[in-house]
N, CA, C and O atoms as a printed pandas DataFrame, in Angstrom:
     atom_number atom_name residue_name chain_id  residue_number  x_coord  y_coord  z_coord
0              1         N          UNK        A               1  -44.132    2.108   -2.655
1              2        CA          UNK        A               1  -44.220    1.382   -2.165
2              3         C          UNK        A               1  -43.447    0.243   -2.275
3              4         O          UNK        A               1  -43.846   -0.601   -1.471
4              5         N          UNK        A               2  -42.418   -0.171   -2.995
5              6        CA          UNK        A               2  -41.059   -1.036   -3.435
6              7         C          UNK        A               2  -40.217   -0.317   -2.697
7              8         O          UNK        A               2  -40.049    0.896   -2.818
8              9         N          UNK        A               3  -39.449   -1.318   -1.607
9             10        CA          UNK        A               3  -38.268   -1.045   -1.304
10            11         C          UNK        A               3  -37.187   -2.329   -1.451
11            12         O          UNK        A               3  -37.410   -3.513   -1.201
12            13         N          UNK        A               4  -35.782   -1.627   -2.001
13            14        CA          UNK        A               4  -34.664   -2.206   -1.825
14            15         C          UNK        A               4  -33.881   -1.997   -0.993
15            16         O          UNK        A               4  -33.716   -0.935   -0.394
16            17         N          UNK        A               5  -33.197   -3.184   -0.837
17            18        CA          UNK        A               5  -32.418   -2.920    0.951
18            19         C          UNK        A               5  -31.221   -3.877    0.916
19            20         O          UNK        A               5  -31.131   -5.081    1.155
20            21         N          UNK        A               6  -30.309   -2.927    0.531
21            22        CA          UNK        A               6  -28.940   -3.843    0.574
22            23         C          UNK        A               6  -27.990   -4.236    1.273
23            24         O          UNK        A               6  -27.912   -3.433    2.203
24            25         N          UNK        A               7  -27.293   -4.928    1.364
25            26        CA          UNK        A               7  -26.269   -5.456    2.528
26            27         C          UNK        A               7  -24.881   -5.458    1.930
27            28         O          UNK        A               7  -24.668   -5.166    0.753
28            29         N          UNK        A               8  -23.652   -5.910    3.076
29            30        CA          UNK        A               8  -22.625   -6.017    2.155
30            31         C          UNK        A               8  -21.832   -4.671    2.320
31            32         O          UNK        A               8  -22.080   -3.650    2.960
32            33         N          UNK        A               9  -20.794   -5.041    1.514
33            34        CA          UNK        A               9  -19.949   -3.524    1.234
34            35         C          UNK        A               9  -18.644   -3.796    2.264
35            36         O          UNK        A               9  -18.452   -4.938    2.682
36            37         N          UNK        A              10  -17.842   -2.790    2.614
37            38        CA          UNK        A              10  -16.912   -2.759    3.342
38            39         C          UNK        A              10  -15.697   -2.711    2.905
39            40         O          UNK        A              10  -15.568   -2.414    1.718
40            41         N          UNK        A              11  -14.651   -2.940    3.592
41            42        CA          UNK        A              11  -13.094   -2.648    3.374
42            43         C          UNK        A              11  -12.584   -4.030    3.025
43            44         O          UNK        A              11  -13.108   -4.975    3.616
44            45         N          UNK        A              12  -11.791   -4.228    2.289
45            46        CA          UNK        A              12  -10.847   -5.249    1.681
46            47         C          UNK        A              12   -9.566   -4.864    0.562
47            48         O          UNK        A              12   -9.409   -4.055   -0.352
48            49         N          UNK        A              13   -8.786   -5.923    1.198
49            50        CA          UNK        A              13   -7.541   -5.624    0.801
50            51         C          UNK        A              13   -7.554   -5.766   -0.940
51            52         O          UNK        A              13   -8.480   -6.432   -1.403
52            53         N          UNK        A              14   -6.605   -5.190   -1.860
53            54        CA          UNK        A              14   -6.885   -6.062   -2.976
54            55         C          UNK        A              14   -6.260   -7.241   -3.499
55            56         O          UNK        A              14   -5.078   -7.564   -3.383
56            57         N          UNK        A              15   -7.502   -8.055   -4.290
57            58        CA          UNK        A              15   -7.257   -9.482   -4.404
58            59         C          UNK        A              15   -7.939   -9.963   -3.434
59            60         O          UNK        A              15   -7.730  -11.157   -3.221
60            61         N          UNK        A              16   -8.747   -9.408   -2.713
61            62        CA          UNK        A              16   -9.900   -9.789   -1.907
62            63         C          UNK        A              16  -11.342  -10.061   -2.612
63            64         O          UNK        A              16  -11.523  -10.124   -3.827
64            65         N          UNK        A              17  -12.351  -10.213   -1.579
65            66        CA          UNK        A              17  -13.445  -10.854   -2.227
66            67         C          UNK        A              17  -14.682  -10.163   -1.119
67            68         O          UNK        A              17  -14.528  -10.148    0.103
68            69         N          UNK        A              18  -15.491   -9.799   -1.592
69            70        CA          UNK        A              18  -16.724   -9.337   -1.281
70            71         C          UNK        A              18  -18.013   -9.951   -1.605
71            72         O          UNK        A              18  -17.995  -10.591   -2.656
72            73         N          UNK        A              19  -19.108   -9.925   -0.988
73            74        CA          UNK        A              19  -20.608  -10.218   -1.521
74            75         C          UNK        A              19  -21.559   -9.578   -1.050
75            76         O          UNK        A              19  -21.803   -9.341    0.134
76            77         N          UNK        A              20  -22.205   -9.237   -2.109
77            78        CA          UNK        A              20  -23.235   -7.641   -1.433
78            79         C          UNK        A              20  -24.611   -8.630   -2.141
79            80         O          UNK        A              20  -24.670   -9.398   -3.101
80            81         N          UNK        A              21  -25.569   -8.175   -1.168
81            82        CA          UNK        A              21  -26.764   -8.754   -1.450
82            83         C          UNK        A              21  -27.898   -7.819   -1.572
83            84         O          UNK        A              21  -27.465   -6.793   -1.048
84            85         N          UNK        A              22  -29.224   -7.567   -2.006
85            86        CA          UNK        A              22  -30.410   -6.673   -2.275
86            87         C          UNK        A              22  -31.439   -7.514   -2.404
87            88         O          UNK        A              22  -31.341   -8.512   -3.119
88            89         N          UNK        A              23  -32.488   -7.234   -1.768
89            90        CA          UNK        A              23  -33.639   -7.304   -1.220
90            91         C          UNK        A              23  -34.896   -6.876   -1.850
91            92         O          UNK        A              23  -35.713   -6.875   -0.929
92            93         N          UNK        A              24  -35.528   -6.484   -3.018
93            94        CA          UNK        A              24  -36.882   -6.003   -2.949
94            95         C          UNK        A              24  -37.839   -6.880   -2.136
95            96         O          UNK        A              24  -37.891   -8.097   -1.960
96            97         N          UNK        A              25  -38.861   -5.459   -1.535
97            98        CA          UNK        A              25  -40.026   -5.810   -0.878
98            99         C          UNK        A              25  -41.361   -4.758   -1.408
99           100         O          UNK        A              25  -41.270   -3.956   -2.338
100          101         N          UNK        A              26  -42.250   -4.928   -0.798
101          102        CA          UNK        A              26  -43.378   -4.354   -1.209
102          103         C          UNK        A              26  -44.230   -4.658   -2.268
103          104         O          UNK        A              26  -44.216   -5.719   -2.891
104          105         N          UNK        A              27  -45.097   -3.551   -2.497
105          106        CA          UNK        A              27  -46.004   -3.888   -3.750
106          107         C          UNK        A              27  -45.309   -4.331   -4.868
107          108         O          UNK        A              27  -44.740   -3.561   -5.642
108          109         N          UNK        A              28  -45.331   -5.583   -4.989
109          110        CA          UNK        A              28  -44.350   -6.488   -6.534
110          111         C          UNK        A              28  -45.254   -7.300   -7.188
111          112         O          UNK        A              28  -45.627   -8.337   -6.639
112          113         N          UNK        A              29  -45.637   -7.004   -8.212
113          114        CA          UNK        A              29  -46.341   -7.701   -9.115
114          115         C          UNK        A              29  -45.275   -8.268  -10.354
115          116         O          UNK        A              29  -45.830   -9.042  -11.134
116          117         N          UNK        A              30  -44.509   -8.119  -10.503
117          118        CA          UNK        A              30  -43.363   -8.545  -11.242
118          119         C          UNK        A              30  -42.425   -7.881  -11.247
119          120         O          UNK        A              30  -42.542   -6.655  -11.264
120          121         N          UNK        A              31  -40.842   -8.681  -11.231
121          122        CA          UNK        A              31  -39.721   -8.034  -10.774
122          123         C          UNK        A              31  -39.082   -8.195  -13.034
123          124         O          UNK        A              31  -39.070   -9.141  -13.821
124          125         N          UNK        A              32  -38.879   -7.414  -13.097
125          126        CA          UNK        A              32  -38.280   -8.039  -14.888
126          127         C          UNK        A              32  -37.153   -8.025  -14.889
127          128         O          UNK        A              32  -36.631   -8.923  -15.550
128          129         N          UNK        A              33  -36.125   -6.936  -14.102
129          130        CA          UNK        A              33  -34.578   -7.453  -13.813
130          131         C          UNK        A              33  -34.389   -6.623  -12.700
131          132         O          UNK        A              33  -35.187   -5.743  -12.376
132          133         N          UNK        A              34  -32.873   -7.004  -11.834
133          134        CA          UNK        A              34  -32.319   -6.732  -11.369
134          135         C          UNK        A              34  -30.905   -6.133  -11.305
135          136         O          UNK        A              34  -30.257   -6.648  -12.216
136          137         N          UNK        A              35  -30.320   -5.452  -10.762
137          138        CA          UNK        A              35  -28.876   -5.304  -11.183
138          139         C          UNK        A              35  -28.145   -4.428  -10.297
139          140         O          UNK        A              35  -28.712   -3.822   -9.388
140          141         N          UNK        A              36  -26.600   -4.317  -10.585
141          142        CA          UNK        A              36  -25.877   -3.393   -9.668
142          143         C          UNK        A              36  -25.053   -2.645  -10.328
143          144         O          UNK        A              36  -24.406   -2.969  -11.325
144          145         N          UNK        A              37  -25.071   -1.206   -9.549
145          146        CA          UNK        A              37  -24.480    0.027  -10.312
146          147         C          UNK        A              37  -23.790    0.733   -9.399
147          148         O          UNK        A              37  -24.297    0.961   -8.300
148          149         N          UNK        A              38  -22.838    1.072   -9.648
149          150        CA          UNK        A              38  -21.976    1.883   -8.655
150          151         C          UNK        A              38  -20.964    3.322   -9.378
151          152         O          UNK        A              38  -20.469    3.323  -10.506
152          153         N          UNK        A              39  -20.896    4.141   -8.628
153          154        CA          UNK        A              39  -20.521    5.429   -8.373
154          155         C          UNK        A              39  -19.405    5.941   -7.736
155          156         O          UNK        A              39  -18.921    5.777   -6.616
156          157         N          UNK        A              40  -19.130    6.551   -8.632
157          158        CA          UNK        A              40  -17.663    7.256   -7.424
158          159         C          UNK        A              40  -17.961    8.809   -7.278
159          160         O          UNK        A              40  -18.375    9.347   -8.305
160          161         N          UNK        A              41  -17.811    9.617   -6.139
161          162        CA          UNK        A              41  -17.712   10.714   -6.123
162          163         C          UNK        A              41  -17.625   11.718   -7.378
163          164         O          UNK        A              41  -16.715   11.599   -8.199
164          165         N          UNK        A              42  -18.386   12.481   -7.464
165          166        CA          UNK        A              42  -18.249   13.458   -9.020
166          167         C          UNK        A              42  -18.108   12.881  -10.481
167          168         O          UNK        A              42  -17.805   13.388  -11.562
168          169         N          UNK        A              43  -18.564   11.196   -9.933
169          170        CA          UNK        A              43  -18.552   10.342  -11.647
170          171         C          UNK        A              43  -20.183   10.249  -11.508
171          172         O          UNK        A              43  -20.968   10.471  -10.586
172          173         N          UNK        A              44  -20.333    9.757  -13.044
173          174        CA          UNK        A              44  -21.427    9.194  -13.817
174          175         C          UNK        A              44  -21.942    7.599  -13.033
175          176         O          UNK        A              44  -21.363    6.549  -13.308
176          177         N          UNK        A              45  -22.732    7.651  -12.362
177          178        CA          UNK        A              45  -23.109    6.098  -11.762
178          179         C          UNK        A              45  -23.147    5.160  -13.383
179          180         O          UNK        A              45  -23.574    5.708  -14.400
180          181         N          UNK        A              46  -22.780    4.126  -13.383
181          182        CA          UNK        A              46  -22.059    2.945  -14.218
182          183         C          UNK        A              46  -22.592    1.651  -13.872
183          184         O          UNK        A              46  -22.620    1.278  -12.699
184          185         N          UNK        A              47  -23.067    0.866  -14.937
185          186        CA          UNK        A              47  -23.422   -0.314  -14.557
186          187         C          UNK        A              47  -22.444   -1.067  -14.365
187          188         O          UNK        A              47  -21.342   -0.835  -14.863
188          189         N          UNK        A              48  -22.768   -2.382  -13.392
189          190        CA          UNK        A              48  -21.990   -3.385  -13.123
190          191         C          UNK        A              48  -22.565   -4.719  -13.908
191          192         O          UNK        A              48  -22.054   -5.347  -14.835
192          193         N          UNK        A              49  -23.237   -4.833  -13.530
193          194        CA          UNK        A              49  -24.072   -6.455  -13.978
194          195         C          UNK        A              49  -25.841   -6.266  -13.788
195          196         O          UNK        A              49  -26.254   -5.365  -13.057
196          197         N          UNK        A              50  -26.364   -6.763  -14.174
197          198        CA          UNK        A              50  -27.977   -7.263  -14.603
198          199         C          UNK        A              50  -28.205   -8.717  -14.569
199          200         O          UNK        A              50  -27.382   -9.440  -15.131
200          201         N          UNK        A              51  -29.034   -9.136  -14.086
201          202        CA          UNK        A              51  -29.829  -10.455  -14.349
202          203         C          UNK        A              51  -31.505   -9.844  -14.599
203          204         O          UNK        A              51  -32.010   -8.832  -14.111
204          205         N          UNK        A              52  -32.022  -10.696  -15.383
205          206        CA          UNK        A              52  -33.144  -11.082  -15.715
206          207         C          UNK        A              52  -34.022  -11.825  -15.419
207          208         O          UNK        A              52  -33.487  -12.819  -14.927
208          209         N          UNK        A              53  -35.428  -11.968  -15.431
209          210        CA          UNK        A              53  -36.388  -12.875  -14.838
210          211         C          UNK        A              53  -35.999  -13.919  -15.630
211          212         O          UNK        A              53  -36.252  -14.982  -15.063
212          213         N          UNK        A              54  -35.468  -14.072  -16.750
213          214        CA          UNK        A              54  -35.161  -15.109  -17.012
214          215         C          UNK        A              54  -33.666  -15.958  -16.752
215          216         O          UNK        A              54  -33.162  -17.015  -17.132
216          217         N          UNK        A              55  -33.365  -15.021  -16.026
217          218        CA          UNK        A              55  -31.667  -15.573  -15.394
218          219         C          UNK        A              55  -30.548  -15.175  -16.623
219          220         O          UNK        A              55  -29.423  -15.672  -16.588
220          221         N          UNK        A              56  -30.934  -14.279  -17.664
221          222        CA          UNK        A              56  -29.851  -13.684  -18.471
222          223         C          UNK        A              56  -28.802  -12.901  -17.571
223          224         O          UNK        A              56  -29.296  -12.266  -16.639
224          225         N          UNK        A              57  -27.778  -12.870  -17.683
225          226        CA          UNK        A              57  -26.988  -11.874  -17.165
226          227         C          UNK        A              57  -26.149  -11.118  -18.313
227          228         O          UNK        A              57  -25.871  -11.659  -19.383
228          229         N          UNK        A              58  -25.840  -10.024  -18.027
229          230        CA          UNK        A              58  -24.716   -8.465  -18.305
230          231         C          UNK        A              58  -23.833   -8.367  -17.525
231          232         O          UNK        A              58  -24.151   -8.410  -16.337
232          233         N          UNK        A              59  -22.770   -8.243  -17.787
233          234        CA          UNK        A              59  -21.589   -7.818  -16.998
234          235         C          UNK        A              59  -21.133   -6.383  -17.783
235          236         O          UNK        A              59  -21.537   -6.321  -18.945
236          237         N          UNK        A              60  -20.570   -5.555  -17.440
237          238        CA          UNK        A              60  -19.610   -4.363  -17.568
238          239         C          UNK        A              60  -18.137   -5.056  -17.818
239          240         O          UNK        A              60  -17.632   -5.937  -17.123
240          241         N          UNK        A              61  -17.611   -4.468  -18.920
241          242        CA          UNK        A              61  -16.010   -5.196  -19.448
242          243         C          UNK        A              61  -14.876   -5.234  -18.381
243          244         O          UNK        A              61  -13.856   -5.924  -18.375
244          245         N          UNK        A              62  -15.317   -4.313  -17.480
245          246        CA          UNK        A              62  -13.962   -4.226  -16.122
246          247         C          UNK        A              62  -14.530   -5.110  -15.278
247          248         O          UNK        A              62  -13.728   -5.378  -14.383
248          249         N          UNK        A              63  -15.259   -5.520  -15.193
249          250        CA          UNK        A              63  -15.656   -6.536  -13.941
250          251         C          UNK        A              63  -16.031   -8.142  -14.752
251          252         O          UNK        A              63  -16.374   -9.085  -14.040
252          253         N          UNK        A              64  -15.961   -8.247  -15.707
253          254        CA          UNK        A              64  -16.272   -9.613  -16.389
254          255         C          UNK        A              64  -15.190  -10.616  -16.024
255          256         O          UNK        A              64  -13.988  -10.356  -16.079
256          257         N          UNK        A              65  -15.549  -11.431  -15.761
257          258        CA          UNK        A              65  -14.362  -12.566  -14.858
258          259         C          UNK        A              65  -14.468  -12.700  -13.594
259          260         O          UNK        A              65  -14.383  -13.781  -13.010
260          261         N          UNK        A              66  -14.725  -11.264  -12.898
261          262        CA          UNK        A              66  -14.422  -11.089  -11.546
262          263         C          UNK        A              66  -15.158  -11.371  -10.875
263          264         O          UNK        A              66  -15.020  -11.994   -9.822
264          265         N          UNK        A              67  -16.610  -10.743  -11.616
265          266        CA          UNK        A              67  -17.880  -10.535  -10.410
266          267         C          UNK        A              67  -18.884  -11.400  -11.007
267          268         O          UNK        A              67  -19.143  -11.411  -12.210
268          269         N          UNK        A              68  -19.455  -12.144  -10.100
269          270        CA          UNK        A              68  -20.822  -12.719  -10.774
270          271         C          UNK        A              68  -22.504  -12.275  -10.129
271          272         O          UNK        A              68  -22.684  -12.041   -8.934
272          273         N          UNK        A              69  -23.329  -12.237  -10.900
273          274        CA          UNK        A              69  -24.151  -11.584  -10.191
274          275         C          UNK        A              69  -25.401  -12.887  -10.448
275          276         O          UNK        A              69  -25.550  -13.506  -11.501
276          277         N          UNK        A              70  -26.180  -13.066   -9.211
277          278        CA          UNK        A              70  -26.973  -14.214   -9.098
278          279         C          UNK        A              70  -27.934  -13.748   -8.220
279          280         O          UNK        A              70  -27.758  -12.688   -7.619
280          281         N          UNK        A              71  -29.169  -14.578   -8.042
281          282        CA          UNK        A              71  -30.559  -14.392   -7.672
282          283         C          UNK        A              71  -30.930  -15.451   -6.881
283          284         O          UNK        A              71  -30.307  -16.510   -6.956
284          285         N          UNK        A              72  -31.717  -15.332   -6.246
285          286        CA          UNK        A              72  -32.595  -16.650   -5.364
286          287         C          UNK        A              72  -33.736  -17.047   -6.339
287          288         O          UNK        A              72  -33.962  -16.393   -7.357
288          289         N          UNK        A              73  -34.362  -18.018   -6.023
289          290        CA          UNK        A              73  -35.342  -18.718   -6.032
290          291         C          UNK        A              73  -36.455  -18.124   -6.757
291          292         O          UNK        A              73  -36.709  -18.385   -7.933
292          293         N          UNK        A              74  -37.281  -17.113   -5.836
293          294        CA          UNK        A              74  -38.446  -16.377   -5.835
294          295         C          UNK        A              74  -37.977  -14.820   -6.959
295          296         O          UNK        A              74  -38.768  -14.139   -7.612
296          297         N          UNK        A              75  -36.644  -14.665   -6.862
297          298        CA          UNK        A              75  -35.931  -13.480   -7.811
298          299         C          UNK        A              75  -36.153  -12.415   -7.023
299          300         O          UNK        A              75  -35.736  -11.399   -7.578
300          301         N          UNK        A              76  -36.801  -12.127   -5.589
301          302        CA          UNK        A              76  -36.445  -10.953   -5.023
302          303         C          UNK        A              76  -35.094  -10.748   -4.484
303          304         O          UNK        A              76  -34.954  -10.000   -3.516
304          305         N          UNK        A              77  -34.239  -11.249   -4.935
305          306        CA          UNK        A              77  -33.289  -10.946   -3.668
306          307         C          UNK        A              77  -31.906  -11.164   -5.377
307          308         O          UNK        A              77  -31.888  -11.861   -6.392
308          309         N          UNK        A              78  -31.240  -10.372   -4.920
309          310        CA          UNK        A              78  -29.963  -10.443   -6.066
310          311         C          UNK        A              78  -28.909  -10.119   -5.251
311          312         O          UNK        A              78  -28.945   -9.509   -4.183
312          313         N          UNK        A              79  -27.900  -10.605   -5.877
313          314        CA          UNK        A              79  -26.427  -10.900   -5.002
314          315         C          UNK        A              79  -25.512  -10.584   -5.830
315          316         O          UNK        A              79  -25.801  -10.759   -7.014
316          317         N          UNK        A              80  -24.080  -10.004   -5.497
317          318        CA          UNK        A              80  -23.155   -9.961   -6.088
318          319         C          UNK        A              80  -21.800  -10.269   -5.904
319          320         O          UNK        A              80  -21.140   -9.431   -5.290
320          321         N          UNK        A              81  -21.233  -11.292   -6.303
321          322        CA          UNK        A              81  -20.232  -11.601   -5.708
322          323         C          UNK        A              81  -18.779  -11.283   -6.464
323          324         O          UNK        A              81  -18.549  -11.437   -7.664
324          325         N          UNK        A              82  -18.069  -10.908   -5.675
325          326        CA          UNK        A              82  -16.859   -9.905   -5.958
326          327         C          UNK        A              82  -15.718  -10.556   -5.807
327          328         O          UNK        A              82  -15.288  -10.403   -4.663
328          329         N          UNK        A              83  -14.790  -11.467   -6.726
329          330        CA          UNK        A              83  -13.664  -11.408   -6.520
330          331         C          UNK        A              83  -12.599  -10.897   -7.032
331          332         O          UNK        A              83  -12.889  -10.514   -8.166
332          333         N          UNK        A              84  -11.144  -10.616   -6.713
333          334        CA          UNK        A              84  -10.062  -10.249   -7.120
334          335         C          UNK        A              84  -10.316   -8.804   -7.187
335          336         O          UNK        A              84  -10.023   -8.324   -8.282
336          337         N          UNK        A              85  -10.753   -8.022   -6.370
337          338        CA          UNK        A              85  -10.951   -7.001   -6.404
338          339         C          UNK        A              85   -9.796   -6.211   -6.522
339          340         O          UNK        A              85   -8.670   -6.703   -6.588
340          341         N          UNK        A              86  -10.061   -4.835   -6.555
341          342        CA          UNK        A              86   -8.736   -3.656   -7.310
342          343         C          UNK        A              86   -9.050   -2.604   -6.765
343          344         O          UNK        A              86  -10.160   -2.635   -6.233
344          345         N          UNK        A              87   -8.411   -1.526   -6.675
345          346        CA          UNK        A              87   -8.526   -0.332   -6.091
346          347         C          UNK        A              87   -9.670    0.239   -6.754
347          348         O          UNK        A              87  -10.683    0.714   -6.241
348          349         N          UNK        A              88   -9.274    0.091   -8.306
349          350        CA          UNK        A              88  -10.400    0.614   -9.493
350          351         C          UNK        A              88  -11.853    0.369   -8.974
351          352         O          UNK        A              88  -12.799    0.948   -9.508
352          353         N          UNK        A              89  -12.034   -0.553   -7.855
353          354        CA          UNK        A              89  -13.460   -1.279   -7.736
354          355         C          UNK        A              89  -14.245   -0.241   -6.560
355          356         O          UNK        A              89  -15.431   -0.329   -6.242
356          357         N          UNK        A              90  -13.422    0.578   -6.113
357          358        CA          UNK        A              90  -13.782    1.186   -5.066
358          359         C          UNK        A              90  -14.978    2.559   -5.363
359          360         O          UNK        A              90  -14.787    3.562   -6.050
360          361         N          UNK        A              91  -16.081    2.217   -4.669
361          362        CA          UNK        A              91  -17.468    2.859   -5.416
362          363         C          UNK        A              91  -18.456    2.938   -4.436
363          364         O          UNK        A              91  -18.082    2.290   -3.459
364          365         N          UNK        A              92  -19.302    3.329   -4.300
365          366        CA          UNK        A              92  -20.906    3.128   -3.894
366          367         C          UNK        A              92  -21.109    2.358   -4.560
367          368         O          UNK        A              92  -20.533    2.324   -5.647
368          369         N          UNK        A              93  -22.055    1.370   -4.175
369          370        CA          UNK        A              93  -22.716    0.323   -4.951
370          371         C          UNK        A              93  -24.183    0.491   -5.002
371          372         O          UNK        A              93  -24.704    0.475   -3.887
372          373         N          UNK        A              94  -24.952    0.640   -5.957
373          374        CA          UNK        A              94  -26.293    0.626   -5.880
374          375         C          UNK        A              94  -26.939   -0.785   -6.585
375          376         O          UNK        A              94  -26.536   -1.354   -7.599
376          377         N          UNK        A              95  -27.931   -1.105   -5.814
377          378        CA          UNK        A              95  -28.502   -2.131   -5.960
378          379         C          UNK        A              95  -30.110   -1.367   -6.925
379          380         O          UNK        A              95  -30.689   -0.340   -6.569
380          381         N          UNK        A              96  -30.460   -2.163   -8.037
381          382        CA          UNK        A              96  -31.377   -1.427   -8.890
382          383         C          UNK        A              96  -32.457   -2.572   -9.328
383          384         O          UNK        A              96  -32.096   -3.730   -9.534
384          385         N          UNK        A              97  -33.789   -2.154   -9.450
385          386        CA          UNK        A              97  -34.717   -3.306   -9.712
386          387         C          UNK        A              97  -35.344   -2.427  -11.002
387          388         O          UNK        A              97  -35.274   -1.199  -11.049
388          389         N          UNK        A              98  -35.991   -3.292  -12.078
389          390        CA          UNK        A              98  -36.812   -2.736  -13.133
390          391         C          UNK        A              98  -38.273   -3.416  -12.445
391          392         O          UNK        A              98  -38.272   -4.647  -12.421
392          393         N          UNK        A              99  -39.339   -2.827  -11.965
393          394        CA          UNK        A              99  -40.116   -3.504  -11.168
394          395         C          UNK        A              99  -41.693   -3.067  -11.585
395          396         O          UNK        A              99  -42.009   -1.877  -11.602
396          397         N          UNK        A             100  -42.452   -3.911  -11.848
397          398        CA          UNK        A             100  -44.143   -3.623  -12.035
398          399         C          UNK        A             100  -44.746   -3.804  -10.809
399          400         O          UNK        A             100  -44.912   -4.983  -10.496
400          401         N          UNK        A             101  -45.237   -2.710   -9.786
401          402        CA          UNK        A             101  -46.160   -2.876   -8.707
402          403         C          UNK        A             101  -47.513   -3.200   -9.284
403          404         O          UNK        A             101  -48.392   -3.475   -8.467
404          405         N          UNK        A             102  -47.893   -3.214  -10.884
405          406        CA          UNK        A             102  -49.180   -3.687  -10.904
406          407         C          UNK        A             102  -48.786   -4.188  -12.430
407          408         O          UNK        A             102  -47.632   -4.129  -12.855
408          409         N          UNK        A             103  -50.014   -4.738  -13.268
409          410        CA          UNK        A             103  -50.038   -5.132  -14.469
410          411         C          UNK        A             103  -49.397   -4.069  -15.702
411          412         O          UNK        A             103  -48.813   -4.295  -16.762
412          413         N          UNK        A             104  -49.717   -3.106  -15.163
413          414        CA          UNK        A             104  -49.829   -1.685  -16.165
414          415         C          UNK        A             104  -48.775   -0.627  -15.609
415          416         O          UNK        A             104  -48.437    0.308  -16.336
416          417         N          UNK        A             105  -48.239   -0.772  -14.291
417          418        CA          UNK        A             105  -47.527    0.192  -13.886
418          419         C          UNK        A             105  -45.982   -0.315  -13.300
419          420         O          UNK        A             105  -45.741   -1.131  -12.411
420          421         N          UNK        A             106  -45.065    0.464  -14.123
421          422        CA          UNK        A             106  -43.655   -0.212  -13.402
422          423         C          UNK        A             106  -42.755    1.014  -13.158
423          424         O          UNK        A             106  -43.138    2.163  -13.380
424          425         N          UNK        A             107  -41.435    0.672  -12.649
425          426        CA          UNK        A             107  -40.890    1.737  -12.243
426          427         C          UNK        A             107  -39.298    1.253  -12.077
427          428         O          UNK        A             107  -39.090    0.040  -12.094
428          429         N          UNK        A             108  -38.352    2.018  -11.944
429          430        CA          UNK        A             108  -36.954    1.686  -11.762
430          431         C          UNK        A             108  -36.759    2.143   -9.828
431          432         O          UNK        A             108  -37.164    3.174   -9.291
432          433         N          UNK        A             109  -36.025    0.981   -9.174
433          434        CA          UNK        A             109  -36.298    1.222   -7.918
434          435         C          UNK        A             109  -34.761    1.175   -7.595
435          436         O          UNK        A             109  -34.070    0.409   -8.265
436          437         N          UNK        A             110  -34.231    1.873   -6.704
437          438        CA          UNK        A             110  -32.887    1.848   -6.145
438          439         C          UNK        A             110  -32.621    1.760   -4.955
439          440         O          UNK        A             110  -33.346    2.372   -4.171
440          441         N          UNK        A             111  -31.456    0.941   -4.425
441          442        CA          UNK        A             111  -31.134    0.564   -2.719
442          443         C          UNK        A             111  -30.664    1.769   -2.677
443          444         O          UNK        A             111  -30.744    2.558   -3.618
444          445         N          UNK        A             112  -29.898    2.119   -1.086
445          446        CA          UNK        A             112  -29.757    3.123   -0.309
446          447         C          UNK        A             112  -28.381    2.912   -1.004
447          448         O          UNK        A             112  -28.117    4.095   -1.216
448          449         N          UNK        A             113  -27.317    2.215   -1.508
449          450        CA          UNK        A             113  -26.036    2.279   -1.607
450          451         C          UNK        A             113  -25.174    1.443   -0.299
451          452         O          UNK        A             113  -25.534    1.270    0.866
452          453         N          UNK        A             114  -24.433    1.192   -0.710
453          454        CA          UNK        A             114  -23.169    0.431    0.043
454          455         C          UNK        A             114  -21.820    0.603   -0.361
455          456         O          UNK        A             114  -21.452    0.499   -1.531
456          457         N          UNK        A             115  -21.155    0.838    0.502
457          458        CA          UNK        A             115  -19.686    1.474   -0.190
458          459         C          UNK        A             115  -18.712    0.077   -0.080
459          460         O          UNK        A             115  -18.663   -0.804    0.778
460          461         N          UNK        A             116  -18.133    0.239   -1.060
461          462        CA          UNK        A             116  -17.023   -0.883   -1.394
462          463         C          UNK        A             116  -15.476    0.059   -1.527
463          464         O          UNK        A             116  -15.277    0.886   -2.417
464          465         N          UNK        A             117  -14.605   -0.250   -0.564
465          466        CA          UNK        A             117  -13.175    0.206   -0.627
466          467         C          UNK        A             117  -12.360   -0.958   -0.572
467          468         O          UNK        A             117  -12.462   -1.967    0.125
468          469         N          UNK        A             118  -11.479   -0.606   -1.494
469          470        CA          UNK        A             118  -10.031   -1.834   -1.904
470          471         C          UNK        A             118   -9.289   -0.726   -1.327
471          472         O          UNK        A             118   -9.297    0.492   -1.510
472          473         N          UNK        A             119   -8.682   -1.474   -0.617
473          474        CA          UNK        A             119   -7.157   -0.469   -0.548
474          475         C          UNK        A             119   -6.070   -1.485    0.604
475          476         O          UNK        A             119   -6.476   -2.240    1.488
476          477         N          UNK        A             120   -4.854   -1.239    0.288
477          478        CA          UNK        A             120   -3.850   -1.864    1.015
478          479         C          UNK        A             120   -3.748   -1.265    2.480
479          480         O          UNK        A             120   -2.908   -1.701    3.268
């Protein structure tokens, strides 16, 4: 009943910027945290950045200082501003939400993934 829909991504040159967004909808009681993960073919999905309901953020060391995660006032939309992109940032990026659909029921939900390609 909960859906996460991503937008953004694309092809950008090294040093360029992209912005991703993800909106959660459906049966939502409370969003505990949302974040972004990325996965290259044949590789394990890894954490990029997270933001919780109180606004606290965490970043992977590889993106710290270049990427910024943020949310809207309602907390249903999360953004990832990616600056100074490098070829190693090329991955499929997935939105994640840790969401209660009722007072006692929770789950992790995933977006469909969006491709980010950094190449000259």
